[in-house]
Tab-separated table of C-alpha atoms and ligand atoms in Angstrom:
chain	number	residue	atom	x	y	z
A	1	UNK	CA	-28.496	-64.567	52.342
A	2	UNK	CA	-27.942	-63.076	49.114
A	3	UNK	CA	-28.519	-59.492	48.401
A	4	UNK	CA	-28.802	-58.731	44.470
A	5	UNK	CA	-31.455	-55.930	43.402
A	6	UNK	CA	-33.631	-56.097	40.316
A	7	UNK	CA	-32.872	-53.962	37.789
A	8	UNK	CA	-35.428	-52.756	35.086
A	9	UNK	CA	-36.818	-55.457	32.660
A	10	UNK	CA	-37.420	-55.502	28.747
A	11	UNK	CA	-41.160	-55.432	27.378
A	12	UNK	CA	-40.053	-58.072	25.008
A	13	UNK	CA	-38.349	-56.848	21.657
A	14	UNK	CA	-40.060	-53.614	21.851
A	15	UNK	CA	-36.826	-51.757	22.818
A	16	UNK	CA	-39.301	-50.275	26.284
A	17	UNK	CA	-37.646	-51.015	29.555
A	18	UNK	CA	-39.705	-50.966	32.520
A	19	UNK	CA	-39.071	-51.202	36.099
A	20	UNK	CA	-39.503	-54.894	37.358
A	21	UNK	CA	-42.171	-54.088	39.585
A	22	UNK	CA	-45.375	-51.479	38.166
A	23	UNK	CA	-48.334	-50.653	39.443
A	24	UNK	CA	-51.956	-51.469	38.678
A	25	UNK	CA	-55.081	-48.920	39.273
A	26	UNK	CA	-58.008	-50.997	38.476
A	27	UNK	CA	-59.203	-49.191	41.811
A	28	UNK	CA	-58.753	-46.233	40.971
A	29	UNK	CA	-61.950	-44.046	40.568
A	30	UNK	CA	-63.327	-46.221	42.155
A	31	UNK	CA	-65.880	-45.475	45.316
A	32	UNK	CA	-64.005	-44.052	48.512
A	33	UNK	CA	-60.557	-43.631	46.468
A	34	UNK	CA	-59.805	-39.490	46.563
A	35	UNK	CA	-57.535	-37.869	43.534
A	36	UNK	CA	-55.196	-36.769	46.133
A	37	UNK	CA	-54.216	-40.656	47.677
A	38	UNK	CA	-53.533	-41.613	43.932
A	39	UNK	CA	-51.471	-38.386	43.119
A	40	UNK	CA	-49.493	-39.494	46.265
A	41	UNK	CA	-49.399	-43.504	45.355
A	42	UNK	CA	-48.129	-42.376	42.200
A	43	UNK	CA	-45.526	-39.933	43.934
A	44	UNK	CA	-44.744	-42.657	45.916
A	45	UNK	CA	-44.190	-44.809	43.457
A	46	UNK	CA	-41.698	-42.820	41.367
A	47	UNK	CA	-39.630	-41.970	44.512
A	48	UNK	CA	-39.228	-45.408	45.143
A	49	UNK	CA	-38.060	-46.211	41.442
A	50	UNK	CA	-41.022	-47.288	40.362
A	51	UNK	CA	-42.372	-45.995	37.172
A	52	UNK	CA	-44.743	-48.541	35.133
A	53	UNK	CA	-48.437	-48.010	35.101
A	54	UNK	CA	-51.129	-50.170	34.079
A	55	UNK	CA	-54.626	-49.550	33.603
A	56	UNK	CA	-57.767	-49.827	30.958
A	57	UNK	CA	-60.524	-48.498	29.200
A	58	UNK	CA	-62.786	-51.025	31.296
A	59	UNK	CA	-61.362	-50.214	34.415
A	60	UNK	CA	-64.069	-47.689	36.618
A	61	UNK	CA	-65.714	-46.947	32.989
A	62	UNK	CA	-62.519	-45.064	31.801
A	63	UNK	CA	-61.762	-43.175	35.097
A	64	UNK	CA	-59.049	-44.899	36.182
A	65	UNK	CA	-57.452	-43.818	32.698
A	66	UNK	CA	-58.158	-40.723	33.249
A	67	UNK	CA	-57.383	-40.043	37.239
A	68	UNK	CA	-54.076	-41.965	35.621
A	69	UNK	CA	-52.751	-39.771	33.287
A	70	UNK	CA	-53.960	-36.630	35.292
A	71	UNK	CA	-51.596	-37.570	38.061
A	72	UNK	CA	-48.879	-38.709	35.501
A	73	UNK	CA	-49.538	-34.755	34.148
A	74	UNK	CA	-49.540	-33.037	37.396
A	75	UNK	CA	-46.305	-35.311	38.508
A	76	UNK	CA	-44.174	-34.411	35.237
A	77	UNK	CA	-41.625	-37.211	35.572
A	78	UNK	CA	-40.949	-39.632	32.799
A	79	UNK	CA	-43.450	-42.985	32.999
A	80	UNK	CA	-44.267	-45.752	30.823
A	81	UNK	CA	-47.820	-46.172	30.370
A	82	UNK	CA	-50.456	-49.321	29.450
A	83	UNK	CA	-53.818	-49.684	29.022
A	84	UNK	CA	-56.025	-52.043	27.455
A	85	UNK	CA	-58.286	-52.230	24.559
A	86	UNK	CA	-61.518	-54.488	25.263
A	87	UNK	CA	-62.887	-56.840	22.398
A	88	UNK	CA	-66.632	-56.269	23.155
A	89	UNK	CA	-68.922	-59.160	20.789
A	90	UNK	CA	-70.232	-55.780	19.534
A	91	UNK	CA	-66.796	-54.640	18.407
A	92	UNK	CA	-65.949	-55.809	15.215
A	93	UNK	CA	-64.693	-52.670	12.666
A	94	UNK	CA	-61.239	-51.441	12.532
A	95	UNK	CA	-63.076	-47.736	12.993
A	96	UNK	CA	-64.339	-49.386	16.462
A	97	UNK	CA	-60.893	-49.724	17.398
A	98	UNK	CA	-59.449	-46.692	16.463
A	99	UNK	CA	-62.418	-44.617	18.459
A	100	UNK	CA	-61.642	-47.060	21.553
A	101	UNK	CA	-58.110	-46.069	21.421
A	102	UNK	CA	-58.466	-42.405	20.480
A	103	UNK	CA	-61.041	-41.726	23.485
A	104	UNK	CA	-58.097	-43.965	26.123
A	105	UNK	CA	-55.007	-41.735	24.109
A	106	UNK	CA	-58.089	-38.337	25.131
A	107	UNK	CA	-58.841	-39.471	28.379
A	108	UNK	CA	-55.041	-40.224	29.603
A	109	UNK	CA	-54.482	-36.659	27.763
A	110	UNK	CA	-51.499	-38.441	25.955
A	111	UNK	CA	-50.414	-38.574	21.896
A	112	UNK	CA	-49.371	-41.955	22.324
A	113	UNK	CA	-49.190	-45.049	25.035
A	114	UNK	CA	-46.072	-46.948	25.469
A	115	UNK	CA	-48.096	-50.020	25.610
A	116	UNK	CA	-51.147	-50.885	24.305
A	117	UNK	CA	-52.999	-54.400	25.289
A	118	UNK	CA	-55.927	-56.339	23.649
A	119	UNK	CA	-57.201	-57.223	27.058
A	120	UNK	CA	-58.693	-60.681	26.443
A	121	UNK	CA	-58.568	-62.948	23.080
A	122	UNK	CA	-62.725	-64.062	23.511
A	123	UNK	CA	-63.895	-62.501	20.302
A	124	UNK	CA	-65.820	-63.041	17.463
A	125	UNK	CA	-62.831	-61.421	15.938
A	126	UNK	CA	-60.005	-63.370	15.127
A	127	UNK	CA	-56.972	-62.523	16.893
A	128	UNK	CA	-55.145	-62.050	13.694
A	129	UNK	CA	-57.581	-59.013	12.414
A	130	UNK	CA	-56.645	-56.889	15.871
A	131	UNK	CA	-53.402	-57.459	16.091
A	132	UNK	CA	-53.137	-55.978	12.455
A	133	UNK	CA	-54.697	-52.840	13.568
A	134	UNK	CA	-52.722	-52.582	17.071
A	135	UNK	CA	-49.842	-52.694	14.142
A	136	UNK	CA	-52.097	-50.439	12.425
A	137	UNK	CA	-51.657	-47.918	14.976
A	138	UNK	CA	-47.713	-48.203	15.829
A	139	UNK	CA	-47.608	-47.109	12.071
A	140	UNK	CA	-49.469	-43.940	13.172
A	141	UNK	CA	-47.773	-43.578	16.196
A	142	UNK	CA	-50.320	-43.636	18.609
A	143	UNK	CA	-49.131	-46.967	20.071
A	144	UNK	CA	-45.070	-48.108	20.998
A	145	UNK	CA	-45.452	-51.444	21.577
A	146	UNK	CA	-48.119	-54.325	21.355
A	147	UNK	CA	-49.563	-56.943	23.820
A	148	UNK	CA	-52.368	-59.354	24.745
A	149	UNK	CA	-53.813	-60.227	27.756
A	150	UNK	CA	-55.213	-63.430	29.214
A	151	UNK	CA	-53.761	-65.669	25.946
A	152	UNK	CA	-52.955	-69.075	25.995
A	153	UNK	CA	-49.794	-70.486	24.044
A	154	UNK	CA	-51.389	-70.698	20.762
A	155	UNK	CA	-53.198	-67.259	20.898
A	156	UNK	CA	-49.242	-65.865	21.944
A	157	UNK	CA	-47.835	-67.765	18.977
A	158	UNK	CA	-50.833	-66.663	16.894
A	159	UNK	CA	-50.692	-63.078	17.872
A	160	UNK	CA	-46.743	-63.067	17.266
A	161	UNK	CA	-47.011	-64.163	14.055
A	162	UNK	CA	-49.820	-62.112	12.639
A	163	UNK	CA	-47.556	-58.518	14.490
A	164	UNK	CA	-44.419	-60.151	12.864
A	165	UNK	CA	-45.614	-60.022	9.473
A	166	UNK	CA	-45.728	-56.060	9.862
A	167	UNK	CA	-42.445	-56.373	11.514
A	168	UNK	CA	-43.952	-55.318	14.773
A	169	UNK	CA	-42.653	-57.380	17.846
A	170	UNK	CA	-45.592	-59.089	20.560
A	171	UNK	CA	-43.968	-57.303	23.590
A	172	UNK	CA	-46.243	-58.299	26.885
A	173	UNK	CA	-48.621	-60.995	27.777
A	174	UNK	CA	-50.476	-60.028	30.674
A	175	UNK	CA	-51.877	-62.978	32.826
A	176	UNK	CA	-52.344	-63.606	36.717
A	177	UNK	CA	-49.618	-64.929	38.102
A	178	UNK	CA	-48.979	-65.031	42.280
A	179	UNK	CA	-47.988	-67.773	44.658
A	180	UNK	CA	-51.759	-68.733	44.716
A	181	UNK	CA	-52.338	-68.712	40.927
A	182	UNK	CA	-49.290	-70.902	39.742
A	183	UNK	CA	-51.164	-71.648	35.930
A	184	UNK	CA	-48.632	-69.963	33.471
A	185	UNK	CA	-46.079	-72.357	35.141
A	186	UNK	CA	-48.428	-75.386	34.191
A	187	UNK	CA	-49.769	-74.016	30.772
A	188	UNK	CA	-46.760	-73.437	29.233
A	189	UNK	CA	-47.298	-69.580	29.141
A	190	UNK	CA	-44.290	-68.536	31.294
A	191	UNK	CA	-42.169	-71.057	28.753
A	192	UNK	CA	-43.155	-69.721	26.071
A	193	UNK	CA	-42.740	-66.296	27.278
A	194	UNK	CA	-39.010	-66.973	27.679
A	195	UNK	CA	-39.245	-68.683	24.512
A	196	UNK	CA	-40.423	-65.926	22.734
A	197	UNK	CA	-39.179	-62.987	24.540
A	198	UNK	CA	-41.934	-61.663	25.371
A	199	UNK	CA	-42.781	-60.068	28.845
A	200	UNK	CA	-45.088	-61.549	31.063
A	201	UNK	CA	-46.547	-59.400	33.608
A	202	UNK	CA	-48.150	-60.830	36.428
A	203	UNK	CA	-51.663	-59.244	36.922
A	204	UNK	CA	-53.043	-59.941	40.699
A	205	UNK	CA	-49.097	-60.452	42.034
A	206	UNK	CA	-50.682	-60.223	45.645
A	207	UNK	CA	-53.784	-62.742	44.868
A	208	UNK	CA	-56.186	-59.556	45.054
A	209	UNK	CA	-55.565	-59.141	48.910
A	210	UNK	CA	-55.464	-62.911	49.653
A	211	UNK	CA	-51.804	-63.063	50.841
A	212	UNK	CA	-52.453	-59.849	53.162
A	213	UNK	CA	-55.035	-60.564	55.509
A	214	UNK	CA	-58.693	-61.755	55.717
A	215	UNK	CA	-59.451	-65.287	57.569
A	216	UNK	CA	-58.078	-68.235	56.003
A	217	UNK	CA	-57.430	-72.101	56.941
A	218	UNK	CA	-55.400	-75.077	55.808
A	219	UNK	CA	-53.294	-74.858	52.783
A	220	UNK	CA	-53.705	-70.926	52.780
A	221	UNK	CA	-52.946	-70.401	56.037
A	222	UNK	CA	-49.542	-72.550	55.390
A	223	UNK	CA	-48.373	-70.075	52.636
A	224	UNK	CA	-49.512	-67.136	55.208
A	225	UNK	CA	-47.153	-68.978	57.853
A	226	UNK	CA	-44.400	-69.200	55.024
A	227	UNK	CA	-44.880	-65.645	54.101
A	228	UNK	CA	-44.843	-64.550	57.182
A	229	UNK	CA	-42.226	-66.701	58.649
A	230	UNK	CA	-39.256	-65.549	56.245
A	231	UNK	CA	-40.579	-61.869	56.092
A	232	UNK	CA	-40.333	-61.893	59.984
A	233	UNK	CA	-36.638	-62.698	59.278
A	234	UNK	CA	-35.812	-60.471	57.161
A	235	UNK	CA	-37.312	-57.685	58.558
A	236	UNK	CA	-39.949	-57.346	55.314
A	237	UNK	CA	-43.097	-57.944	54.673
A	238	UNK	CA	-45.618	-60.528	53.772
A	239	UNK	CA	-46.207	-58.749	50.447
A	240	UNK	CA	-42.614	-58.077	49.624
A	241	UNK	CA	-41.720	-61.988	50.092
A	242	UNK	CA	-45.133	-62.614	47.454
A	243	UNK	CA	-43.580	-60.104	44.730
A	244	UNK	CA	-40.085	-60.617	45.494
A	245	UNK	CA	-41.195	-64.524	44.358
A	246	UNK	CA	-42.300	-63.336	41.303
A	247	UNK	CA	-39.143	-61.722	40.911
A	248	UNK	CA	-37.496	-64.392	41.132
A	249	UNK	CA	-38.914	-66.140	38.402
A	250	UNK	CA	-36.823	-63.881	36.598
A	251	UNK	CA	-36.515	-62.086	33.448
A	252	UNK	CA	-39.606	-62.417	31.523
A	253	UNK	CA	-41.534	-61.573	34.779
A	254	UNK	CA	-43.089	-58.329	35.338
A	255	UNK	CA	-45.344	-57.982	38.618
A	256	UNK	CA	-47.989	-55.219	38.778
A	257	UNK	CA	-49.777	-54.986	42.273
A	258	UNK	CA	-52.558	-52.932	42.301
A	259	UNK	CA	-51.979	-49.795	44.876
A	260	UNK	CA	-54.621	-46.709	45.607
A	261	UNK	CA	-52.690	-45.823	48.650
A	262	UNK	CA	-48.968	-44.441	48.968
A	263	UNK	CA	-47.956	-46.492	51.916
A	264	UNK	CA	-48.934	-49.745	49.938
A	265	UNK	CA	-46.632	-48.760	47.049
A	266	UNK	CA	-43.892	-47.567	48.791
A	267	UNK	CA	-43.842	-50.609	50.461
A	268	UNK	CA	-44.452	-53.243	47.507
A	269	UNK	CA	-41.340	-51.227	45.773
A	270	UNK	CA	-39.293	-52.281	48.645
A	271	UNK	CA	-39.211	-56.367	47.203
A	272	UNK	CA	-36.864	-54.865	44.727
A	273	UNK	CA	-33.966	-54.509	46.410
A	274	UNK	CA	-33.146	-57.890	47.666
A	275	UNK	CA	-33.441	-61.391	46.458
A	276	UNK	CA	-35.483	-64.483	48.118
A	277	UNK	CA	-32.591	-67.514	48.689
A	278	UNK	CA	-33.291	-70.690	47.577
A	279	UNK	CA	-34.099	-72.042	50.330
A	280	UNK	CA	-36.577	-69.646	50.601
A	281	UNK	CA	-38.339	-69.891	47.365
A	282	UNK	CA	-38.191	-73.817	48.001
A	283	UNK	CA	-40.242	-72.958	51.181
A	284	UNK	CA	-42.286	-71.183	49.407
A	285	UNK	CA	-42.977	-73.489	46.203
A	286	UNK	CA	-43.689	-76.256	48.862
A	287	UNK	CA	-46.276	-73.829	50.431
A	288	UNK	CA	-48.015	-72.936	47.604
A	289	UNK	CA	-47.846	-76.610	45.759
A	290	UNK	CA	-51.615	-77.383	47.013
A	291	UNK	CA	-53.437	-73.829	46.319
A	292	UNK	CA	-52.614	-73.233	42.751
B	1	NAP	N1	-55.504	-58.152	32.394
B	1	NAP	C1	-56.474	-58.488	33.214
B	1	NAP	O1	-57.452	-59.157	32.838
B	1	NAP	C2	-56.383	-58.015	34.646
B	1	NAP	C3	-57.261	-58.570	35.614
B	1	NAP	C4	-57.114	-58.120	36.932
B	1	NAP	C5	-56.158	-57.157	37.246
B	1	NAP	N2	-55.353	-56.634	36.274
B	1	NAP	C6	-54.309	-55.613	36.582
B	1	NAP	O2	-53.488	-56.106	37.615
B	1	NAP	C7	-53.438	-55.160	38.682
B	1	NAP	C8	-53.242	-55.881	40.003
B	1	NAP	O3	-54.284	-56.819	40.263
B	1	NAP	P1	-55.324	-56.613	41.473
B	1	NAP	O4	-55.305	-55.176	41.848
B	1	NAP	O5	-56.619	-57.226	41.054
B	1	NAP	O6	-54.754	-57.543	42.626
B	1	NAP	P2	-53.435	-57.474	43.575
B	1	NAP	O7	-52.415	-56.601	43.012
B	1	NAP	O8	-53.065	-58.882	43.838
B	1	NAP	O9	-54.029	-56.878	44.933
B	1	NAP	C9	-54.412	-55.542	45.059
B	1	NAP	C10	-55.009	-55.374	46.450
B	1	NAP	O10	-53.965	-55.545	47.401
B	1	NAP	C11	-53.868	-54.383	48.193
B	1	NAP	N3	-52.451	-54.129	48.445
B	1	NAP	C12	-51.514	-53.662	47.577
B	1	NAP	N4	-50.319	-53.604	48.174
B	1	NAP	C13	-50.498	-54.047	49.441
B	1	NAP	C14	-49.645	-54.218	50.529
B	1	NAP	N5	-48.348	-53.931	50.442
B	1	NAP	N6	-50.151	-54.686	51.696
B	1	NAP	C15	-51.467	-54.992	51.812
B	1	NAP	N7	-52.338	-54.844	50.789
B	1	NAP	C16	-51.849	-54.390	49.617
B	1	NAP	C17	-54.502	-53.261	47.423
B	1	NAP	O11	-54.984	-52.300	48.350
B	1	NAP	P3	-55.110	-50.708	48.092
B	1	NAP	O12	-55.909	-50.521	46.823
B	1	NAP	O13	-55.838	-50.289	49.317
B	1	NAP	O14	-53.734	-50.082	47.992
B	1	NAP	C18	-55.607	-53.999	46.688
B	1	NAP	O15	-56.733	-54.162	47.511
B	1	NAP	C19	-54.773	-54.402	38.552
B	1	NAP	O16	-54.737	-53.167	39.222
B	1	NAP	C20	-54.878	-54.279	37.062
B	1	NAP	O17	-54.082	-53.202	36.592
B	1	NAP	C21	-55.444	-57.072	34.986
């Protein structure tokens, strides 16, 4: 078996290095999740080398922004920090965009984020017109670097091209990725993501709780067997194998699994310090042919 650790990865040409692995908080604020279990996910999380954030305006109506950046605050160690801004049909002014992003920048209690996301390309806006305003606001300096989310090839290209002619790189696409959601390899995004150096991070790296537990049968419950099977003998987990697959897929992929508990971070950072063999990842790829 080979033992090789992954180190932190570019967000494109933006110059921002993150760790391979992040961590989402769509969750958090949500019902039943208490301040203190996300101050100690986050703890967690930074002890284990683990440092990139992600989260959105969207996400619990702007809590999980805020719970975000008042455990980043409380923490005081360096992080990198994304959120997302949401094209709403009723969104269509550049002062729409600048109030979306001033009241994420208030509620994260933050000058600037590191990485700033239009979160999905449906709107009657074309892509073009926001991505001259995310540009817009790295002039200002409320924004480091630029990314979409849920884009297909030609919204990428289009989106690169329309940031390029204000000399401001296209550093992330977000999309799901996981053994159980294998598109990007058939759409061409993860291609062009090499193509273009640009990041993609992997949004639902653990198939929203599908690879952990829950009752499942035929093709499913294969991958479970394969996850479990080489986690078993490697003394890992289930979960670790799933990210440590991502991993794998190399530089441009970035996984984010979403965490409101400590244990589950502390554990998901621990697929950084090893690499699957390929054996392994053939196993896997075999196991996962028929689901995604
Ligand atoms: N751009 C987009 O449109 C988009 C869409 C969806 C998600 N996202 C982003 O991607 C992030 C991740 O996606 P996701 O949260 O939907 O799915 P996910 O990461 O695949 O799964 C998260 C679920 O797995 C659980 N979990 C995490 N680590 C675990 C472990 N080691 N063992 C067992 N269970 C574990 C979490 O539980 P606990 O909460 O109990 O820790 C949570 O219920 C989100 O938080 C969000 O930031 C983006």
């Amino acid at each position: 078996m080979t033992t090789e650790a992954f180190g932190p990865r570019r967000l494109g040409t933006s110059g921002i290095e993150v760790s391979a692995l992040g961590v989402g908080t769509n969750r958090w604020g949500g019902r039943g999740v208490a301040e203190p279990d996300l101050a100690a996910t986050l703890g967690a999380s930074l002890d284990a080398g683990v440092s990139f954030f992600d989260t959105a305006e969207v996400y619990m109506a702007g809590r999980s922004e805020r719970l975000l950046g008042r455990c980043c605050r409380k923490d005081g160690r360096p992080v990198i920090l994304a959120s997302k801004f949401a094209p709403y049909p009723t969104r269509l002014v550049g002062a729409q965009f600048t109030r979306a992003l001033d009241a994420t920048l208030r509620r994260m209690g933050r000058d600037s984020i590191d990485l700033y996301y239009l979160h999905f390309p449906y709107s009657l806006v074309r892509i073009e017109t926001w991505m001259d305003r995310m540009a817009g606001a790295v002039g200002s300096g409320k924004v480091r670097a630029v990314g979409v989310s849920n884009c297909n090839v030609s919204q990428m290209r289009r989106a690169k091209d329309a940031l390029g002619r204000h000399g401001v790189p296209l550093a992330a696409n977000q999309v799901q990725y996981s053994l159980v959601h294998r598109k990007p390899e058939r759409d061409g995004v993860l291609a062009a993501c090499r193509e273009l150096d640009v990041a993609l991070v992997a949004y639902r790296p653990l198939g929203g709780g599908l690879l952990q537990g829950g009752s499942s049968s035929g093709d499913k419950r294969a991958l479970r067997d394969a996850l479990a099977l080489i986690a078993g003998k490697r003394g890992v987990t289930p979960s670790q194998v799933a990210l440590n697959w991502l991993l794998c897929q190399d530089a441009p992929v970035i996984a984010i699994p979403g965490a409101t508990k400590a244990a589950h971070a502390t554990e998901n950072a621990g697929a950084i310090a090893w690499r699957l063999d390929r054996e392994e990842l053939a196993v896997l790829d075999k196991a996962s042919a028929q689901l995604s």
